[in-house]
């Protein structure tokens, strides 16, 4: 089902409201985060959403991520549902989603299924770690990520996944053991594996200090060198628009709740 462009744009603006609310909470509690993945690409290439994008991606240092989990339900408005495996028992993923109560989405992997978890349009939030800058650690990280994908629930990024939470928990713990904190100079910033997408790593000096750039007419934090960050994620020239048949979306269906 093709998504009506007007519905998609209205959904994007609702997600922008959610981002503004999240940003205010992070400022209040001195928490760091940054735009990531397609949202960062949108900020760099379009100064806003990629026109066909239907979610927002954010990352946080793991310590700030944990702190946000502690305060989120007290701080978020009634317009947002704080979704984790603890707050939504049917939710099968290990990272945080902020779900809107104003609009819903049916993702392609959910089509024609009896979904019982909250299906509001969403912001994904990923915890970030660091690891030593060695070939051994990078090889271990890539291998662990491949295994995590194999034992993750089916999604856009893991179409052949099999949900084995205990195995996944052990792999995530092994990656977490590599965490070096944020003070050393020759370390890599990495995804924790809770979102089993790209096994990318970034030079810490290219991530911090964060800076703010324009996104939909407002300013939000991004890595210090966004081009370095995006080059580590994407194998193609990310400043060029992809062909229409390569413009990946999550949504099979979106609805605004008037």
PDB file of C-alpha atoms in Angstrom:
ATOM      1  CA  UNK A   1       0.000   0.000   0.000  1.00  0.00           C
ATOM      2  CA  UNK A   2       1.454   3.356  -1.039  1.00  0.00           C
ATOM      3  CA  UNK A   3       1.446   5.957   1.726  1.00  0.00           C
ATOM      4  CA  UNK A   4      -0.397   9.175   0.939  1.00  0.00           C
ATOM      5  CA  UNK A   5       2.286  11.928   0.903  1.00  0.00           C
ATOM      6  CA  UNK A   6       0.016  14.212   2.943  1.00  0.00           C
ATOM      7  CA  UNK A   7      -0.395  11.534   5.621  1.00  0.00           C
ATOM      8  CA  UNK A   8       3.351  10.876   5.647  1.00  0.00           C
ATOM      9  CA  UNK A   9       4.116  14.573   6.049  1.00  0.00           C
ATOM     10  CA  UNK A  10       1.608  14.920   8.878  1.00  0.00           C
ATOM     11  CA  UNK A  11       3.202  11.911  10.560  1.00  0.00           C
ATOM     12  CA  UNK A  12       6.650  13.466  10.148  1.00  0.00           C
ATOM     13  CA  UNK A  13       5.456  16.645  11.842  1.00  0.00           C
ATOM     14  CA  UNK A  14       4.034  14.622  14.745  1.00  0.00           C
ATOM     15  CA  UNK A  15       7.408  12.877  15.100  1.00  0.00           C
ATOM     16  CA  UNK A  16       9.099  16.290  15.032  1.00  0.00           C
ATOM     17  CA  UNK A  17       6.883  17.335  17.977  1.00  0.00           C
ATOM     18  CA  UNK A  18       8.035  14.192  19.777  1.00  0.00           C
ATOM     19  CA  UNK A  19      11.671  15.044  19.058  1.00  0.00           C
ATOM     20  CA  UNK A  20      11.211  18.573  20.418  1.00  0.00           C
ATOM     21  CA  UNK A  21       9.742  17.116  23.617  1.00  0.00           C
ATOM     22  CA  UNK A  22      12.566  14.580  23.938  1.00  0.00           C
ATOM     23  CA  UNK A  23      15.163  17.309  23.317  1.00  0.00           C
ATOM     24  CA  UNK A  24      13.681  19.431  26.123  1.00  0.00           C
ATOM     25  CA  UNK A  25      13.854  16.487  28.550  1.00  0.00           C
ATOM     26  CA  UNK A  26      17.486  15.852  27.624  1.00  0.00           C
ATOM     27  CA  UNK A  27      18.357  19.525  28.169  1.00  0.00           C
ATOM     28  CA  UNK A  28      16.579  19.500  31.539  1.00  0.00           C
ATOM     29  CA  UNK A  29      18.513  16.452  32.737  1.00  0.00           C
ATOM     30  CA  UNK A  30      21.810  17.189  30.956  1.00  0.00           C
ATOM     31  CA  UNK A  31      21.610  14.080  28.767  1.00  0.00           C
ATOM     32  CA  UNK A  32      23.513  13.817  25.498  1.00  0.00           C
ATOM     33  CA  UNK A  33      22.016  12.397  22.309  1.00  0.00           C
ATOM     34  CA  UNK A  34      22.398  12.883  18.578  1.00  0.00           C
ATOM     35  CA  UNK A  35      20.547  12.355  15.324  1.00  0.00           C
ATOM     36  CA  UNK A  36      21.570   9.064  13.746  1.00  0.00           C
ATOM     37  CA  UNK A  37      21.154   6.988  10.581  1.00  0.00           C
ATOM     38  CA  UNK A  38      18.457   8.222   8.192  1.00  0.00           C
ATOM     39  CA  UNK A  39      17.566  11.166  10.426  1.00  0.00           C
ATOM     40  CA  UNK A  40      21.171  12.369  10.422  1.00  0.00           C
ATOM     41  CA  UNK A  41      21.309  11.850   6.663  1.00  0.00           C
ATOM     42  CA  UNK A  42      18.119  13.873   6.319  1.00  0.00           C
ATOM     43  CA  UNK A  43      19.608  16.710   8.371  1.00  0.00           C
ATOM     44  CA  UNK A  44      22.780  16.795   6.256  1.00  0.00           C
ATOM     45  CA  UNK A  45      21.221  16.289   2.820  1.00  0.00           C
ATOM     46  CA  UNK A  46      17.744  17.820   3.211  1.00  0.00           C
ATOM     47  CA  UNK A  47      17.985  19.936   6.390  1.00  0.00           C
ATOM     48  CA  UNK A  48      15.012  17.891   7.567  1.00  0.00           C
ATOM     49  CA  UNK A  49      13.372  14.528   6.984  1.00  0.00           C
ATOM     50  CA  UNK A  50      14.358  12.487   3.971  1.00  0.00           C
ATOM     51  CA  UNK A  51      11.121  13.045   2.005  1.00  0.00           C
ATOM     52  CA  UNK A  52      10.058   9.391   2.187  1.00  0.00           C
ATOM     53  CA  UNK A  53      11.338   8.672   5.725  1.00  0.00           C
ATOM     54  CA  UNK A  54       8.801   7.447   8.266  1.00  0.00           C
ATOM     55  CA  UNK A  55      10.691   7.328  11.562  1.00  0.00           C
ATOM     56  CA  UNK A  56      13.355   9.144  13.588  1.00  0.00           C
ATOM     57  CA  UNK A  57      16.647   7.568  14.709  1.00  0.00           C
ATOM     58  CA  UNK A  58      18.572   8.813  17.754  1.00  0.00           C
ATOM     59  CA  UNK A  59      21.580   7.594  19.693  1.00  0.00           C
ATOM     60  CA  UNK A  60      22.724   8.216  23.264  1.00  0.00           C
ATOM     61  CA  UNK A  61      25.814   7.313  25.311  1.00  0.00           C
ATOM     62  CA  UNK A  62      24.792   4.219  27.221  1.00  0.00           C
ATOM     63  CA  UNK A  63      24.979   5.982  30.592  1.00  0.00           C
ATOM     64  CA  UNK A  64      22.585   8.707  29.437  1.00  0.00           C
ATOM     65  CA  UNK A  65      20.350   6.085  27.795  1.00  0.00           C
ATOM     66  CA  UNK A  66      20.025   4.276  31.126  1.00  0.00           C
ATOM     67  CA  UNK A  67      19.274   7.525  32.927  1.00  0.00           C
ATOM     68  CA  UNK A  68      16.580   8.387  30.379  1.00  0.00           C
ATOM     69  CA  UNK A  69      14.970   4.985  30.939  1.00  0.00           C
ATOM     70  CA  UNK A  70      14.715   5.849  34.640  1.00  0.00           C
ATOM     71  CA  UNK A  71      13.005   9.208  34.138  1.00  0.00           C
ATOM     72  CA  UNK A  72      11.089   8.764  30.873  1.00  0.00           C
ATOM     73  CA  UNK A  73       7.704   7.728  32.200  1.00  0.00           C
ATOM     74  CA  UNK A  74       7.651  10.626  34.668  1.00  0.00           C
ATOM     75  CA  UNK A  75       8.764  13.190  32.079  1.00  0.00           C
ATOM     76  CA  UNK A  76       7.006  12.247  28.831  1.00  0.00           C
ATOM     77  CA  UNK A  77       3.604  13.718  28.009  1.00  0.00           C
ATOM     78  CA  UNK A  78       0.473  11.669  27.446  1.00  0.00           C
ATOM     79  CA  UNK A  79       1.050  12.018  23.696  1.00  0.00           C
ATOM     80  CA  UNK A  80       3.978   9.581  23.856  1.00  0.00           C
ATOM     81  CA  UNK A  81       4.117   5.942  24.930  1.00  0.00           C
ATOM     82  CA  UNK A  82       7.506   4.833  26.285  1.00  0.00           C
ATOM     83  CA  UNK A  83       7.968   1.391  24.729  1.00  0.00           C
ATOM     84  CA  UNK A  84      10.407  -1.187  26.052  1.00  0.00           C
ATOM     85  CA  UNK A  85      10.169  -4.915  26.686  1.00  0.00           C
ATOM     86  CA  UNK A  86       9.235  -4.005  30.265  1.00  0.00           C
ATOM     87  CA  UNK A  87       6.460  -1.481  29.506  1.00  0.00           C
ATOM     88  CA  UNK A  88       4.983  -3.459  26.601  1.00  0.00           C
ATOM     89  CA  UNK A  89       5.177  -7.198  27.193  1.00  0.00           C
ATOM     90  CA  UNK A  90       4.469  -8.039  23.535  1.00  0.00           C
ATOM     91  CA  UNK A  91       7.380  -5.897  22.275  1.00  0.00           C
ATOM     92  CA  UNK A  92      10.248  -8.124  21.092  1.00  0.00           C
ATOM     93  CA  UNK A  93      13.132  -5.673  20.722  1.00  0.00           C
ATOM     94  CA  UNK A  94      15.870  -4.590  23.124  1.00  0.00           C
ATOM     95  CA  UNK A  95      16.030  -0.848  22.462  1.00  0.00           C
ATOM     96  CA  UNK A  96      13.687   2.040  23.319  1.00  0.00           C
ATOM     97  CA  UNK A  97      10.932   3.281  21.058  1.00  0.00           C
ATOM     98  CA  UNK A  98       8.956   6.421  21.723  1.00  0.00           C
ATOM     99  CA  UNK A  99       5.514   5.773  20.217  1.00  0.00           C
ATOM    100  CA  UNK A 100       3.013   8.460  19.335  1.00  0.00           C
ATOM    101  CA  UNK A 101      -0.547   8.200  20.578  1.00  0.00           C
ATOM    102  CA  UNK A 102      -1.602  10.538  17.751  1.00  0.00           C
ATOM    103  CA  UNK A 103      -0.786   8.333  14.749  1.00  0.00           C
ATOM    104  CA  UNK A 104      -0.210   4.660  13.970  1.00  0.00           C
ATOM    105  CA  UNK A 105       1.977   2.674  11.606  1.00  0.00           C
ATOM    106  CA  UNK A 106       1.832  -0.863  10.277  1.00  0.00           C
ATOM    107  CA  UNK A 107       5.324  -1.869   9.175  1.00  0.00           C
ATOM    108  CA  UNK A 108       5.828  -4.273   6.296  1.00  0.00           C
ATOM    109  CA  UNK A 109       6.933  -7.090   8.592  1.00  0.00           C
ATOM    110  CA  UNK A 110       3.704  -6.575  10.611  1.00  0.00           C
ATOM    111  CA  UNK A 111       1.333  -6.685   7.651  1.00  0.00           C
ATOM    112  CA  UNK A 112      -1.622  -9.065   8.072  1.00  0.00           C
ATOM    113  CA  UNK A 113      -0.387 -10.154  11.516  1.00  0.00           C
ATOM    114  CA  UNK A 114      -2.182  -9.991  14.835  1.00  0.00           C
ATOM    115  CA  UNK A 115       0.075  -7.400  16.465  1.00  0.00           C
ATOM    116  CA  UNK A 116      -0.577  -6.804  20.148  1.00  0.00           C
ATOM    117  CA  UNK A 117       2.120  -4.255  20.985  1.00  0.00           C
ATOM    118  CA  UNK A 118       1.722  -0.468  20.630  1.00  0.00           C
ATOM    119  CA  UNK A 119       1.973   0.567  16.967  1.00  0.00           C
ATOM    120  CA  UNK A 120       2.271   4.344  17.134  1.00  0.00           C
ATOM    121  CA  UNK A 121       4.626   6.076  14.727  1.00  0.00           C
ATOM    122  CA  UNK A 122       7.981   6.116  16.447  1.00  0.00           C
ATOM    123  CA  UNK A 123      11.376   7.415  17.417  1.00  0.00           C
ATOM    124  CA  UNK A 124      14.061   4.740  17.839  1.00  0.00           C
ATOM    125  CA  UNK A 125      16.708   5.381  20.508  1.00  0.00           C
ATOM    126  CA  UNK A 126      19.937   3.370  20.473  1.00  0.00           C
ATOM    127  CA  UNK A 127      22.465   3.085  23.317  1.00  0.00           C
ATOM    128  CA  UNK A 128      26.069   3.670  22.242  1.00  0.00           C
ATOM    129  CA  UNK A 129      29.279   2.208  23.655  1.00  0.00           C
ATOM    130  CA  UNK A 130      32.991   2.513  22.999  1.00  0.00           C
ATOM    131  CA  UNK A 131      35.606  -0.150  22.346  1.00  0.00           C
ATOM    132  CA  UNK A 132      39.384  -0.361  21.969  1.00  0.00           C
ATOM    133  CA  UNK A 133      40.696   0.525  18.524  1.00  0.00           C
ATOM    134  CA  UNK A 134      42.200  -2.853  17.601  1.00  0.00           C
ATOM    135  CA  UNK A 135      41.618  -5.285  14.745  1.00  0.00           C
ATOM    136  CA  UNK A 136      40.697  -8.001  17.244  1.00  0.00           C
ATOM    137  CA  UNK A 137      37.952  -5.932  18.853  1.00  0.00           C
ATOM    138  CA  UNK A 138      36.556  -4.825  15.510  1.00  0.00           C
ATOM    139  CA  UNK A 139      36.440  -8.408  14.209  1.00  0.00           C
ATOM    140  CA  UNK A 140      34.766  -9.600  17.426  1.00  0.00           C
ATOM    141  CA  UNK A 141      32.231  -6.786  17.165  1.00  0.00           C
ATOM    142  CA  UNK A 142      31.314  -7.613  13.559  1.00  0.00           C
ATOM    143  CA  UNK A 143      30.982 -11.336  14.312  1.00  0.00           C
ATOM    144  CA  UNK A 144      28.829 -10.683  17.387  1.00  0.00           C
ATOM    145  CA  UNK A 145      26.561  -8.387  15.376  1.00  0.00           C
ATOM    146  CA  UNK A 146      26.004 -11.074  12.733  1.00  0.00           C
ATOM    147  CA  UNK A 147      24.935 -13.517  15.443  1.00  0.00           C
ATOM    148  CA  UNK A 148      22.672 -10.919  17.082  1.00  0.00           C
ATOM    149  CA  UNK A 149      20.853 -10.427  13.769  1.00  0.00           C
ATOM    150  CA  UNK A 150      20.293 -14.178  13.529  1.00  0.00           C
ATOM    151  CA  UNK A 151      18.647 -14.325  16.971  1.00  0.00           C
ATOM    152  CA  UNK A 152      16.599 -11.112  16.726  1.00  0.00           C
ATOM    153  CA  UNK A 153      12.892 -10.841  16.045  1.00  0.00           C
ATOM    154  CA  UNK A 154      11.826 -10.257  12.439  1.00  0.00           C
ATOM    155  CA  UNK A 155      11.989  -6.604  11.356  1.00  0.00           C
ATOM    156  CA  UNK A 156      12.970  -4.483   8.378  1.00  0.00           C
ATOM    157  CA  UNK A 157      16.634  -5.065   9.269  1.00  0.00           C
ATOM    158  CA  UNK A 158      16.339  -8.731  10.302  1.00  0.00           C
ATOM    159  CA  UNK A 159      13.894 -10.293   7.808  1.00  0.00           C
ATOM    160  CA  UNK A 160      15.100 -13.824   8.610  1.00  0.00           C
ATOM    161  CA  UNK A 161      15.553 -13.364  12.336  1.00  0.00           C
ATOM    162  CA  UNK A 162      14.573 -15.937  14.963  1.00  0.00           C
ATOM    163  CA  UNK A 163      13.727 -14.497  18.359  1.00  0.00           C
ATOM    164  CA  UNK A 164      16.095 -16.004  20.959  1.00  0.00           C
ATOM    165  CA  UNK A 165      16.275 -13.377  23.733  1.00  0.00           C
ATOM    166  CA  UNK A 166      18.566 -15.342  26.070  1.00  0.00           C
ATOM    167  CA  UNK A 167      21.186 -15.918  23.379  1.00  0.00           C
ATOM    168  CA  UNK A 168      20.870 -12.296  22.308  1.00  0.00           C
ATOM    169  CA  UNK A 169      21.274 -11.147  25.915  1.00  0.00           C
ATOM    170  CA  UNK A 170      24.572 -13.038  26.222  1.00  0.00           C
ATOM    171  CA  UNK A 171      25.901 -11.529  22.995  1.00  0.00           C
ATOM    172  CA  UNK A 172      24.874  -8.016  24.046  1.00  0.00           C
ATOM    173  CA  UNK A 173      26.607  -8.515  27.391  1.00  0.00           C
ATOM    174  CA  UNK A 174      29.812  -9.540  25.602  1.00  0.00           C
ATOM    175  CA  UNK A 175      29.756  -6.352  23.516  1.00  0.00           C
ATOM    176  CA  UNK A 176      28.991  -4.287  26.611  1.00  0.00           C
ATOM    177  CA  UNK A 177      32.106  -5.695  28.293  1.00  0.00           C
ATOM    178  CA  UNK A 178      34.246  -3.881  25.702  1.00  0.00           C
ATOM    179  CA  UNK A 179      32.943  -0.463  26.796  1.00  0.00           C
ATOM    180  CA  UNK A 180      35.861   1.855  27.560  1.00  0.00           C
ATOM    181  CA  UNK A 181      33.996   4.915  28.800  1.00  0.00           C
ATOM    182  CA  UNK A 182      34.305   8.255  26.984  1.00  0.00           C
ATOM    183  CA  UNK A 183      37.584   9.777  28.152  1.00  0.00           C
ATOM    184  CA  UNK A 184      40.229   7.915  26.118  1.00  0.00           C
ATOM    185  CA  UNK A 185      41.325   9.332  22.777  1.00  0.00           C
ATOM    186  CA  UNK A 186      42.112   6.275  20.660  1.00  0.00           C
ATOM    187  CA  UNK A 187      38.794   4.435  20.946  1.00  0.00           C
ATOM    188  CA  UNK A 188      35.841   3.766  18.683  1.00  0.00           C
ATOM    189  CA  UNK A 189      32.206   4.672  19.298  1.00  0.00           C
ATOM    190  CA  UNK A 190      29.952   1.702  18.464  1.00  0.00           C
ATOM    191  CA  UNK A 191      26.325   0.636  18.427  1.00  0.00           C
ATOM    192  CA  UNK A 192      25.570  -1.609  21.389  1.00  0.00           C
ATOM    193  CA  UNK A 193      23.792  -4.265  19.327  1.00  0.00           C
ATOM    194  CA  UNK A 194      20.383  -3.651  20.899  1.00  0.00           C
ATOM    195  CA  UNK A 195      19.327  -2.454  17.440  1.00  0.00           C
ATOM    196  CA  UNK A 196      20.652  -5.174  15.093  1.00  0.00           C
ATOM    197  CA  UNK A 197      21.243  -3.000  12.047  1.00  0.00           C
ATOM    198  CA  UNK A 198      24.690  -1.714  11.022  1.00  0.00           C
ATOM    199  CA  UNK A 199      27.879  -2.839  12.757  1.00  0.00           C
ATOM    200  CA  UNK A 200      29.562   0.535  12.283  1.00  0.00           C
ATOM    201  CA  UNK A 201      32.241   2.185  14.385  1.00  0.00           C
ATOM    202  CA  UNK A 202      33.339   5.797  14.556  1.00  0.00           C
ATOM    203  CA  UNK A 203      36.434   7.689  15.725  1.00  0.00           C
ATOM    204  CA  UNK A 204      35.494   9.291  19.030  1.00  0.00           C
ATOM    205  CA  UNK A 205      37.077  12.612  18.039  1.00  0.00           C
ATOM    206  CA  UNK A 206      34.720  12.709  15.031  1.00  0.00           C
ATOM    207  CA  UNK A 207      31.659  12.203  17.265  1.00  0.00           C
ATOM    208  CA  UNK A 208      32.485  14.531  20.178  1.00  0.00           C
ATOM    209  CA  UNK A 209      32.014  17.321  20.933  1.00  0.00           C
ATOM    210  CA  UNK A 210      28.531  17.242  19.477  1.00  0.00           C
ATOM    211  CA  UNK A 211      27.232  20.232  17.531  1.00  0.00           C
ATOM    212  CA  UNK A 212      23.739  21.364  16.538  1.00  0.00           C
ATOM    213  CA  UNK A 213      22.524  21.720  12.951  1.00  0.00           C
ATOM    214  CA  UNK A 214      19.227  22.552  11.288  1.00  0.00           C
ATOM    215  CA  UNK A 215      16.509  19.931  10.993  1.00  0.00           C
ATOM    216  CA  UNK A 216      13.050  21.092   9.886  1.00  0.00           C
ATOM    217  CA  UNK A 217      13.866  24.674  10.831  1.00  0.00           C
ATOM    218  CA  UNK A 218      15.029  23.787  14.354  1.00  0.00           C
ATOM    219  CA  UNK A 219      18.454  22.778  15.654  1.00  0.00           C
ATOM    220  CA  UNK A 220      19.320  19.389  17.115  1.00  0.00           C
ATOM    221  CA  UNK A 221      22.593  17.704  18.125  1.00  0.00           C
ATOM    222  CA  UNK A 222      24.625  15.692  15.629  1.00  0.00           C
ATOM    223  CA  UNK A 223      28.114  14.145  15.646  1.00  0.00           C
ATOM    224  CA  UNK A 224      30.952  16.646  15.368  1.00  0.00           C
ATOM    225  CA  UNK A 225      31.771  15.368  11.876  1.00  0.00           C
ATOM    226  CA  UNK A 226      28.498  14.125  10.361  1.00  0.00           C
ATOM    227  CA  UNK A 227      30.167  13.173   7.061  1.00  0.00           C
ATOM    228  CA  UNK A 228      32.594  10.815   8.851  1.00  0.00           C
ATOM    229  CA  UNK A 229      29.669   9.274  10.702  1.00  0.00           C
ATOM    230  CA  UNK A 230      27.525   8.787   7.604  1.00  0.00           C
ATOM    231  CA  UNK A 231      30.453   7.387   5.601  1.00  0.00           C
ATOM    232  CA  UNK A 232      30.862   4.673   8.233  1.00  0.00           C
ATOM    233  CA  UNK A 233      27.177   3.710   7.947  1.00  0.00           C
ATOM    234  CA  UNK A 234      26.554   3.957   4.204  1.00  0.00           C
ATOM    235  CA  UNK A 235      28.605   2.298   1.469  1.00  0.00           C
ATOM    236  CA  UNK A 236      27.188   4.572  -1.253  1.00  0.00           C
ATOM    237  CA  UNK A 237      27.483   8.299  -1.940  1.00  0.00           C
ATOM    238  CA  UNK A 238      24.954   9.390   0.645  1.00  0.00           C
ATOM    239  CA  UNK A 239      24.642  12.901  -0.792  1.00  0.00           C
ATOM    240  CA  UNK A 240      23.090  11.529  -3.979  1.00  0.00           C
ATOM    241  CA  UNK A 241      19.395  10.643  -4.020  1.00  0.00           C
ATOM    242  CA  UNK A 242      18.912   6.887  -4.513  1.00  0.00           C
ATOM    243  CA  UNK A 243      16.751   5.570  -7.369  1.00  0.00           C
ATOM    244  CA  UNK A 244      13.065   5.471  -6.468  1.00  0.00           C
ATOM    245  CA  UNK A 245      13.058   1.669  -6.187  1.00  0.00           C
ATOM    246  CA  UNK A 246      15.798   1.862  -3.526  1.00  0.00           C
ATOM    247  CA  UNK A 247      13.995   4.318  -1.241  1.00  0.00           C
ATOM    248  CA  UNK A 248      13.333   1.996   1.685  1.00  0.00           C
ATOM    249  CA  UNK A 249      10.505   2.698   4.105  1.00  0.00           C
ATOM    250  CA  UNK A 250       9.054   0.872   7.099  1.00  0.00           C
ATOM    251  CA  UNK A 251       5.404   1.689   6.544  1.00  0.00           C
ATOM    252  CA  UNK A 252       2.837  -0.496   4.857  1.00  0.00           C
ATOM    253  CA  UNK A 253       0.122   1.738   6.335  1.00  0.00           C
ATOM    254  CA  UNK A 254      -0.057   4.938   8.392  1.00  0.00           C
ATOM    255  CA  UNK A 255      -3.077   6.520  10.054  1.00  0.00           C
ATOM    256  CA  UNK A 256      -3.484   9.873  11.794  1.00  0.00           C
ATOM    257  CA  UNK A 257      -5.855   9.766  14.775  1.00  0.00           C
ATOM    258  CA  UNK A 258      -7.941  12.913  14.412  1.00  0.00           C
TER     259      UNK A 258
END
